[in-house]
CSV table of C-alpha atoms in Angstrom, one decimal:
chain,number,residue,atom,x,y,z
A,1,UNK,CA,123.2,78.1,-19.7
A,2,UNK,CA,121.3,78.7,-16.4
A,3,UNK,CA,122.1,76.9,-13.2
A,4,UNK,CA,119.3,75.0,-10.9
A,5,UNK,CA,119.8,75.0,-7.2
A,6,UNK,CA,118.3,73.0,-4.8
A,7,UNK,CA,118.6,71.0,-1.5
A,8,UNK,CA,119.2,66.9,-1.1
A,9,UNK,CA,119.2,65.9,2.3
A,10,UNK,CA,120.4,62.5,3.2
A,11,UNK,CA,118.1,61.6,6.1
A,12,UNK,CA,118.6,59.1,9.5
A,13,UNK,CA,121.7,58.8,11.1
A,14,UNK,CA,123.0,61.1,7.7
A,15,UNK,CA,120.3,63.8,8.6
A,16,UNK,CA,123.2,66.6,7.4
A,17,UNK,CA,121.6,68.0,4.2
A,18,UNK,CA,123.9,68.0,1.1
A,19,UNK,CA,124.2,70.8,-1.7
A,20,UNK,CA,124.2,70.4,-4.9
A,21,UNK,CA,124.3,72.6,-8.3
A,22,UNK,CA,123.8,70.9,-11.4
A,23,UNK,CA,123.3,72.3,-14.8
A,24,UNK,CA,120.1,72.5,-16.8
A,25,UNK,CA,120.1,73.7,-20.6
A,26,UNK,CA,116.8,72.8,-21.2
A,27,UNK,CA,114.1,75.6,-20.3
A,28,UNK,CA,111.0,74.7,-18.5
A,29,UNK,CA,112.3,70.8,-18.2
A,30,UNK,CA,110.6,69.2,-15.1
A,31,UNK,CA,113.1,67.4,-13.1
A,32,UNK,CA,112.0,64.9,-10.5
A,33,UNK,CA,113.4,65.2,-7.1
A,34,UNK,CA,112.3,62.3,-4.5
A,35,UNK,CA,114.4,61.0,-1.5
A,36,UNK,CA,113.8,58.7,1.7
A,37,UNK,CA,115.0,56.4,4.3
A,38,UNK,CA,113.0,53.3,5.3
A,39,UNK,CA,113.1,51.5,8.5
A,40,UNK,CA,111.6,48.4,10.1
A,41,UNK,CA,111.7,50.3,13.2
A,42,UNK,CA,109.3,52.8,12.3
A,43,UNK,CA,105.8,53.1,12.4
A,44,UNK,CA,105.0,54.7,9.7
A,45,UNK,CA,107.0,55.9,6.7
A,46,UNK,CA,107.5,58.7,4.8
A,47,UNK,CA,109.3,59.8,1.4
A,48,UNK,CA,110.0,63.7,0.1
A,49,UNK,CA,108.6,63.9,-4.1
A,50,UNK,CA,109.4,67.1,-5.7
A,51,UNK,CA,110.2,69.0,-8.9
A,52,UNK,CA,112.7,70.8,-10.1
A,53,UNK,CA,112.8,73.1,-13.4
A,54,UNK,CA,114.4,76.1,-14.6
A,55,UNK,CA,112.3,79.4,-15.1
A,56,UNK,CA,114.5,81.6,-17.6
A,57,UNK,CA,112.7,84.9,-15.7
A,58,UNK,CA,113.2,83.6,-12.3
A,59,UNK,CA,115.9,83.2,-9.9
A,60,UNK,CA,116.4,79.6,-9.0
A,61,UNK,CA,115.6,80.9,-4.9
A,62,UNK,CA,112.9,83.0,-5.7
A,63,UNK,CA,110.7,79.9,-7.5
A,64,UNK,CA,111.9,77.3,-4.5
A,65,UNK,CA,109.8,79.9,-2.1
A,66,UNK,CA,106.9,78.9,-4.6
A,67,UNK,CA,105.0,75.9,-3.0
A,68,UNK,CA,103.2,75.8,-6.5
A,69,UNK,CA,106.5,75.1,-8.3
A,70,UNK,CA,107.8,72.6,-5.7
A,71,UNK,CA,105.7,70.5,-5.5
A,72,UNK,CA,103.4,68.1,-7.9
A,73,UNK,CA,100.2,68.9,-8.0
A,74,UNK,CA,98.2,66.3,-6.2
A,75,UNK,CA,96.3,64.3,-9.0
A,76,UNK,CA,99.5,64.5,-10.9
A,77,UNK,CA,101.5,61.6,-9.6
A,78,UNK,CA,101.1,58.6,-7.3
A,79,UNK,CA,103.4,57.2,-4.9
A,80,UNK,CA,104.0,53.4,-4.1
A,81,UNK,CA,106.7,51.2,-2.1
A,82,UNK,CA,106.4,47.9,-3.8
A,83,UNK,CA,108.2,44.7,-1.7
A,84,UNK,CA,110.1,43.3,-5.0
A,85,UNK,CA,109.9,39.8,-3.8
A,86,UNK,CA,106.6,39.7,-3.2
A,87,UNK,CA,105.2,41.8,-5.9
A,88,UNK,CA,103.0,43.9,-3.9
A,89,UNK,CA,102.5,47.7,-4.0
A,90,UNK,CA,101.8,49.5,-1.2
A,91,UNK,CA,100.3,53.1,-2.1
A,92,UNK,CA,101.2,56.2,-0.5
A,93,UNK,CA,99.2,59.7,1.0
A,94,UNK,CA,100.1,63.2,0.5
A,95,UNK,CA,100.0,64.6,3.9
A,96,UNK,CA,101.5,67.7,5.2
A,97,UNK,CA,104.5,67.1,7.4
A,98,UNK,CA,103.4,69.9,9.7
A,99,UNK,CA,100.8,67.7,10.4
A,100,UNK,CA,102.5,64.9,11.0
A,101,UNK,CA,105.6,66.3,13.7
A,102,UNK,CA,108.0,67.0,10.8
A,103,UNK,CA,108.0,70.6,10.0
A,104,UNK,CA,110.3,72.1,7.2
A,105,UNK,CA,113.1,73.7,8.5
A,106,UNK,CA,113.2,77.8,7.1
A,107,UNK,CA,115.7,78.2,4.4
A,108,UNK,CA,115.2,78.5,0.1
A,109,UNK,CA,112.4,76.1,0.3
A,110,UNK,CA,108.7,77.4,0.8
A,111,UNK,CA,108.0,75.3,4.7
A,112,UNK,CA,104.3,75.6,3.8
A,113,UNK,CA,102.6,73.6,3.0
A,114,UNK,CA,105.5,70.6,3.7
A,115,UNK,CA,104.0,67.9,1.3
A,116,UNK,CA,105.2,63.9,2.0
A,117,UNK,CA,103.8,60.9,0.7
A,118,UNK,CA,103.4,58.3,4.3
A,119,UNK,CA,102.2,54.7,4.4
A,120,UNK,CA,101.6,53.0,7.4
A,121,UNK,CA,101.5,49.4,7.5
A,122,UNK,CA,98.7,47.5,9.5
A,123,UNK,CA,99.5,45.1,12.3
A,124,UNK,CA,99.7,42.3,10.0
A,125,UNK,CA,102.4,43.6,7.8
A,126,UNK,CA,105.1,45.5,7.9
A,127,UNK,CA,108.6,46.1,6.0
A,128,UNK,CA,110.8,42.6,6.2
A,129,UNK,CA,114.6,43.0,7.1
A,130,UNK,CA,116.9,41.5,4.2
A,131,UNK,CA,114.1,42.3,1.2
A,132,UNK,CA,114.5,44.9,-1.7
A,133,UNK,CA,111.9,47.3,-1.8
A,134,UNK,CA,111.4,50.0,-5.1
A,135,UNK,CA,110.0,53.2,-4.8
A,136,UNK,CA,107.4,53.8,-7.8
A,137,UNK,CA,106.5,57.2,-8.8
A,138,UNK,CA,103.8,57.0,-11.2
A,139,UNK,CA,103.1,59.9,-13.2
A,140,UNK,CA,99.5,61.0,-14.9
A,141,UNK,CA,101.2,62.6,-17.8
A,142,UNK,CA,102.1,59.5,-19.5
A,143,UNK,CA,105.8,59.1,-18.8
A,144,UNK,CA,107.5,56.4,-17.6
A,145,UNK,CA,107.6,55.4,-13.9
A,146,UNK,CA,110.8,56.9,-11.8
A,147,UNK,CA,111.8,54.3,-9.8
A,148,UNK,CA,114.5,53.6,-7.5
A,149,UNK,CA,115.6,50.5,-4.9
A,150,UNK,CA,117.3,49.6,-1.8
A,151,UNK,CA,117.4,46.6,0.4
A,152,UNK,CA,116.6,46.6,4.1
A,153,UNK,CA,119.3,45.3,6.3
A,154,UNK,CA,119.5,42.6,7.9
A,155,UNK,CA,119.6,41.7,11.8
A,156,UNK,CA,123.0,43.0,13.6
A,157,UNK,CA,125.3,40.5,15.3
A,158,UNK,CA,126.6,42.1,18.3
A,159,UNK,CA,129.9,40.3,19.6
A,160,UNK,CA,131.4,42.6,22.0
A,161,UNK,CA,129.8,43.7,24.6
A,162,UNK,CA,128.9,40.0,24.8
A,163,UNK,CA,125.5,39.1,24.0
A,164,UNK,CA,125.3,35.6,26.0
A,165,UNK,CA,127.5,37.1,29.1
A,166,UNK,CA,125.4,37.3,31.9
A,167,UNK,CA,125.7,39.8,33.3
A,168,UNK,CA,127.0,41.5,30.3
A,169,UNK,CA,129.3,43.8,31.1
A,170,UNK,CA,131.0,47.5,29.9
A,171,UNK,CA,133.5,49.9,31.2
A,172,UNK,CA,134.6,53.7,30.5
A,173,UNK,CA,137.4,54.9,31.7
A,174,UNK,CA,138.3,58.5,31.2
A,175,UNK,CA,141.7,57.7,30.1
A,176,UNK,CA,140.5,54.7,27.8
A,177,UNK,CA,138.9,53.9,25.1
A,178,UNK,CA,135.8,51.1,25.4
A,179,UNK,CA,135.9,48.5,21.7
A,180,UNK,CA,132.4,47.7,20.2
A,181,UNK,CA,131.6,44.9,17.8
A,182,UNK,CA,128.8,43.8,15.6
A,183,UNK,CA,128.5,41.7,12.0
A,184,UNK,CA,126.4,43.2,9.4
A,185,UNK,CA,125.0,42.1,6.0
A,186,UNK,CA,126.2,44.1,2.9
A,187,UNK,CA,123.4,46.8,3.1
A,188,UNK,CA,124.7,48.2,6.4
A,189,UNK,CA,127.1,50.4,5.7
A,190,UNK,CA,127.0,53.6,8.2
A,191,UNK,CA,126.1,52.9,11.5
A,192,UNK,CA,125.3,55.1,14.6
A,193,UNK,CA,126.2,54.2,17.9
A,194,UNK,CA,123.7,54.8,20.8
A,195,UNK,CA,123.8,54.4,24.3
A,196,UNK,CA,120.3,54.8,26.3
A,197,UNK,CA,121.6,55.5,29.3
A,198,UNK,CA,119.0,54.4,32.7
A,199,UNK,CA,119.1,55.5,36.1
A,200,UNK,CA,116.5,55.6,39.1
A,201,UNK,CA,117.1,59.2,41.2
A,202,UNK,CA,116.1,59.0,45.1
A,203,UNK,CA,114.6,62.6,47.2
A,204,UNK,CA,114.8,62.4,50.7
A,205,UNK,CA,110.8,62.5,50.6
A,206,UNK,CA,110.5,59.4,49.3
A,207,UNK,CA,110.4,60.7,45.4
A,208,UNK,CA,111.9,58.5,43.4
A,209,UNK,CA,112.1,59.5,39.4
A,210,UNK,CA,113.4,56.9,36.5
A,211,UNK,CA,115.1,58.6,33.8
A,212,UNK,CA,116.9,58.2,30.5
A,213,UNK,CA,119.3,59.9,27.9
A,214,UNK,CA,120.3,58.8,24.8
A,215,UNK,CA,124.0,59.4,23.8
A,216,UNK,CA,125.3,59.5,20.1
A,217,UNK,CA,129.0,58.0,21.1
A,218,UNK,CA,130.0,57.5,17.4
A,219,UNK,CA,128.3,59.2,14.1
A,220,UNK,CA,128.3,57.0,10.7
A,221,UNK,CA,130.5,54.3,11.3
A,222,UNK,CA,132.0,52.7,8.4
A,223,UNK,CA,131.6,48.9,8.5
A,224,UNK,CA,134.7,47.4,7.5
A,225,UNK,CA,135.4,45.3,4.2
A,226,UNK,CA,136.6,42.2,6.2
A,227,UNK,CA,134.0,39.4,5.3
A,228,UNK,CA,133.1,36.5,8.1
A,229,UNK,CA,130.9,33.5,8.3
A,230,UNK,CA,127.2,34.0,6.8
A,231,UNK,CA,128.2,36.7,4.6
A,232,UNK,CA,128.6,39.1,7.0
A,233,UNK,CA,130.9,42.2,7.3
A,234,UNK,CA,133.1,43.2,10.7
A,235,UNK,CA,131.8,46.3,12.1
A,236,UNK,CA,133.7,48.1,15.5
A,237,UNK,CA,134.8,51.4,16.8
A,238,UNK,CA,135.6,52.8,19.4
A,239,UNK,CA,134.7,54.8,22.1
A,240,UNK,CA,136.0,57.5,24.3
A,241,UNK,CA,135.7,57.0,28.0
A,242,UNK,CA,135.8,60.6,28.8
A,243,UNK,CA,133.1,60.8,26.3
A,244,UNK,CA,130.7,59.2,28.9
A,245,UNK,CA,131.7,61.6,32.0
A,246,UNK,CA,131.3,64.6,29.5
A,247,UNK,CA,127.6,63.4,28.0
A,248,UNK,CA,126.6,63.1,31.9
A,249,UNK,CA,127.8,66.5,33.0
A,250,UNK,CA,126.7,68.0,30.4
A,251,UNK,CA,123.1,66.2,30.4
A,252,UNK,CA,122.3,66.0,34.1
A,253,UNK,CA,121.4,69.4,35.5
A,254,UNK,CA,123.9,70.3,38.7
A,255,UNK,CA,121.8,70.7,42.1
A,256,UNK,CA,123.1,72.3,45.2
A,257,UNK,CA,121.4,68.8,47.1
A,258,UNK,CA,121.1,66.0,44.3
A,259,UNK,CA,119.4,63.5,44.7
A,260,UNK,CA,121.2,60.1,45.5
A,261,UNK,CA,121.2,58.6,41.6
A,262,UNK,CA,122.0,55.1,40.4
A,263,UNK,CA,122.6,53.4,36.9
A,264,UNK,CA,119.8,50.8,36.5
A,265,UNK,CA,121.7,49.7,33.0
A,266,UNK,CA,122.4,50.4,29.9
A,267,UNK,CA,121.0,49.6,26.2
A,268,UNK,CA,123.9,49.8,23.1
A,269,UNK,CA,121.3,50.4,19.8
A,270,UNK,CA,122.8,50.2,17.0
A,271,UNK,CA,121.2,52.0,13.9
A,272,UNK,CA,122.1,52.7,10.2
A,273,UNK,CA,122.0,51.1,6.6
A,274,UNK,CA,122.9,53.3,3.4
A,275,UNK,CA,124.8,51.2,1.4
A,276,UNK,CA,123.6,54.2,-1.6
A,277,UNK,CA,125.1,56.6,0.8
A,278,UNK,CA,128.1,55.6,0.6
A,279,UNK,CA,127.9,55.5,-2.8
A,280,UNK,CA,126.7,58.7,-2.8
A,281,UNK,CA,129.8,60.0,-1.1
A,282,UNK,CA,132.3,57.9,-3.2
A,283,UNK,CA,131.3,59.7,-6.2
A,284,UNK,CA,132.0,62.8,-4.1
A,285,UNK,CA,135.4,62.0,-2.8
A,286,UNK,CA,136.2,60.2,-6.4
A,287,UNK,CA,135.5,64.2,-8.0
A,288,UNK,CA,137.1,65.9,-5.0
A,289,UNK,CA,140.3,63.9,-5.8
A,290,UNK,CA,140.4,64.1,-9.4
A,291,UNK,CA,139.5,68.1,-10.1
A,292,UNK,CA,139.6,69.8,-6.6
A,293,UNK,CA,136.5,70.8,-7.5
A,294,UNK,CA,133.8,72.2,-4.9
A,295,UNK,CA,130.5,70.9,-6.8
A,296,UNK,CA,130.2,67.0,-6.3
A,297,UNK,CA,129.4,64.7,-9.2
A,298,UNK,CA,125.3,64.1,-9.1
A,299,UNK,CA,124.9,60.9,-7.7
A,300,UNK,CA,121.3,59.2,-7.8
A,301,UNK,CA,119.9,56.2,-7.6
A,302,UNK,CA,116.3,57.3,-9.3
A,303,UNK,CA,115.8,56.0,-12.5
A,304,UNK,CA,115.3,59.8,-13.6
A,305,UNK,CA,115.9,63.0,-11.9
A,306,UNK,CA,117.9,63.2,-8.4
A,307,UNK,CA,117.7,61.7,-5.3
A,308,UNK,CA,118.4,59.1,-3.1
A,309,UNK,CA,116.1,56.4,-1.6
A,310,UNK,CA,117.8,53.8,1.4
A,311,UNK,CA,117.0,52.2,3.7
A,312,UNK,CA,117.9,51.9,7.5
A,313,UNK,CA,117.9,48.5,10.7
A,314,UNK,CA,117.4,48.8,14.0
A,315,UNK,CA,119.3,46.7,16.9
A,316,UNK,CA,119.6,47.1,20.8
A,317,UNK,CA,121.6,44.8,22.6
A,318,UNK,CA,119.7,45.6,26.1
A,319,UNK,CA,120.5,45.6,29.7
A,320,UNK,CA,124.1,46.2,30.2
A,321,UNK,CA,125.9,46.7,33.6
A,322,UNK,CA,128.3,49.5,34.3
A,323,UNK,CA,131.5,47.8,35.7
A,324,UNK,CA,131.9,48.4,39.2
A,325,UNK,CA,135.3,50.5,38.4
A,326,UNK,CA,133.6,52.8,35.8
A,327,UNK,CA,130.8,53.5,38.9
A,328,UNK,CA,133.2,54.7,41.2
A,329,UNK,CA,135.0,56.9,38.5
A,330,UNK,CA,131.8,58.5,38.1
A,331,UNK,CA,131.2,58.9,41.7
A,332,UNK,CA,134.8,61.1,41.9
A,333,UNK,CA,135.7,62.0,38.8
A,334,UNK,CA,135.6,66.3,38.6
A,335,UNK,CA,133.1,66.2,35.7
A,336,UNK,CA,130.6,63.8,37.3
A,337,UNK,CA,131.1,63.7,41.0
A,338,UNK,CA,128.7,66.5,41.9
A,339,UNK,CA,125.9,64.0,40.4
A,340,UNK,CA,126.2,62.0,43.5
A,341,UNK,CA,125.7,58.4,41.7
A,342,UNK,CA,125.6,55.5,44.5
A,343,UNK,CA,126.9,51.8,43.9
């Protein structure tokens, strides 16, 4: 029995590729290999279609280097999302990723050409927050359609900081920790926490430059299991304070004369979904647990072949002010001081 290697990355804010090696004893069987992430918040999308087979001559890395035998050959299959509710099908365009700003990162896989099926929808349409949408692979061949689903999630809830506080306020401390709060539907499962950091910097020639950074503070948050009003599911973490001094320094080049800087505000965005990513990963930890064993359990949610197709939501809960207290710690704390942020 030969084994069949090949790469699954869970995209998004799970953009760490998993391994996987999974046993083949048929020779020469085509095995379908498709995976994406779907947002609201993007303008176009994209989804990854494959093939995967065992070559009895060939080592497993030597035929992945073989855009030929990665990929399907262009009148052999057609890509749609279809909105389930709705019944429509929107169909999708081979393009090459390389094209489009997404090269392949160097590895086993052949990186040219970088084949993705995109749709982009027009200004009337685009994908609706709450609905199920199915990814259809149709092939030429005859063979049934692979398919898999997932359900956009829904608006977040943010509660704290406090969405109707005006101003709304939020602090870090470097020996604290600063709580935040949302509500989710059941679809958002991992989250990533974002801070888009503004400030306005002033030369003493009059320059003045508006800049922004965007800091990860937490990396796929779990949502919790409590349940709330509407459905919903409690979401929190929380975050260091000496997290935010650190992300400055290390962000903010050091100037023998810097320029007098001050925070304009601050916008918490809030991004994830993956409710089949954690699934994904239960299987894993459920194997792990049982046999010790290194190789994960296959997890899938295509109707045929591996893969995983989610999707992802968007929030920003926008302008929030620095307290004054978390101002002045920048303004003399030894990470940040030489930064020369005003009130």
């Amino acid at each position: 029995m030969k084994k069949l290697l090949f790469l699954l990355p869970i995209l998004a804010i799970l953009s760490a590729a998993c391994s996987n090696e999974f046993e083949v004893a048929a020779p020469w069987e085509e095995i379908p290999v498709a995976y994406g992430i779907i947002s609201p918040a993007d303008t176009a999308h994209y989804i990854r279609v494959e093939k995967a087979f065992l070559d009895p001559e060939t080592s497993a890395f030597t035929v992945a280097q073989i855009a030929d035998s990665l990929y399907y050959p262009e009148n052999a299959i057609s890509v749609f999302l279809q909105r389930v509710n709705g019944g429509q099908f929107y169909q999708m365009q081979r393009v090459d990723g390389s094209q489009e700003g997404y090269p392949r990162k160097g590895g086993i896989f052949a990186t040219q050409p970088n084949w993705l099926y995109k749709y982009k929808f027009g200004a009337l349409d685009s994908l609706r927050k709450g609905e199920k949408y199915r990814l259809v692979i149709k092939r030429a061949d005859g063979k049934p359609d692979i398919t898999a689903e997932t359900t956009i999630p829904r608006d977040y809830i943010f509660v704290d900081p406090k969405p109707f506080q005006d101003p709304r306020f939020i602090k870090f401390i470097p020996d604290e920790t600063t709580n935040v709060e949302w509500r989710g539907d059941i679809n958002a499962e991992y989250l990533n926490v974002n801070f888009r950091i503004r400030y306005r910097e002033e030369y003493p020639d009059g320059t003045v430059v508006l800049d922004t950074l965007d800091w990860l503070a937490a990396k796929n948050v779990q949502r919790g299991d409590q349940q709330v009003s509407g459905g919903l599911y409690v979401g929190a973490t929380t975050i260091s304070g000496i997290g935010f001094y650190q992300f400055l320094k290390d962000n903010i080049p050091v100037e023998a004369n810097p320029p007098k800087r001050y925070f304009l505000g601050i916008d918490f965005v809030l991004t994830g979904g993956g409710r089949e990513i954690r699934e994904y990963l239960e299987a894993a930890a459920a194997n792990s647990g049982i046999t010790g064993a290194e190789v994960f359990p296959t997890y899938t949610n295509l109707s045929e072949g591996f893969g995983i197709f989610t999707g992802k939501n968007t929030g920003i809960l926008r302008n929030i002010t620095l307290t004054t207290k978390t101002i002045e710690e920048v303004g003399k704390n030894p990470l940040t001081s030489g930064l020369n942020f005003q009130l």
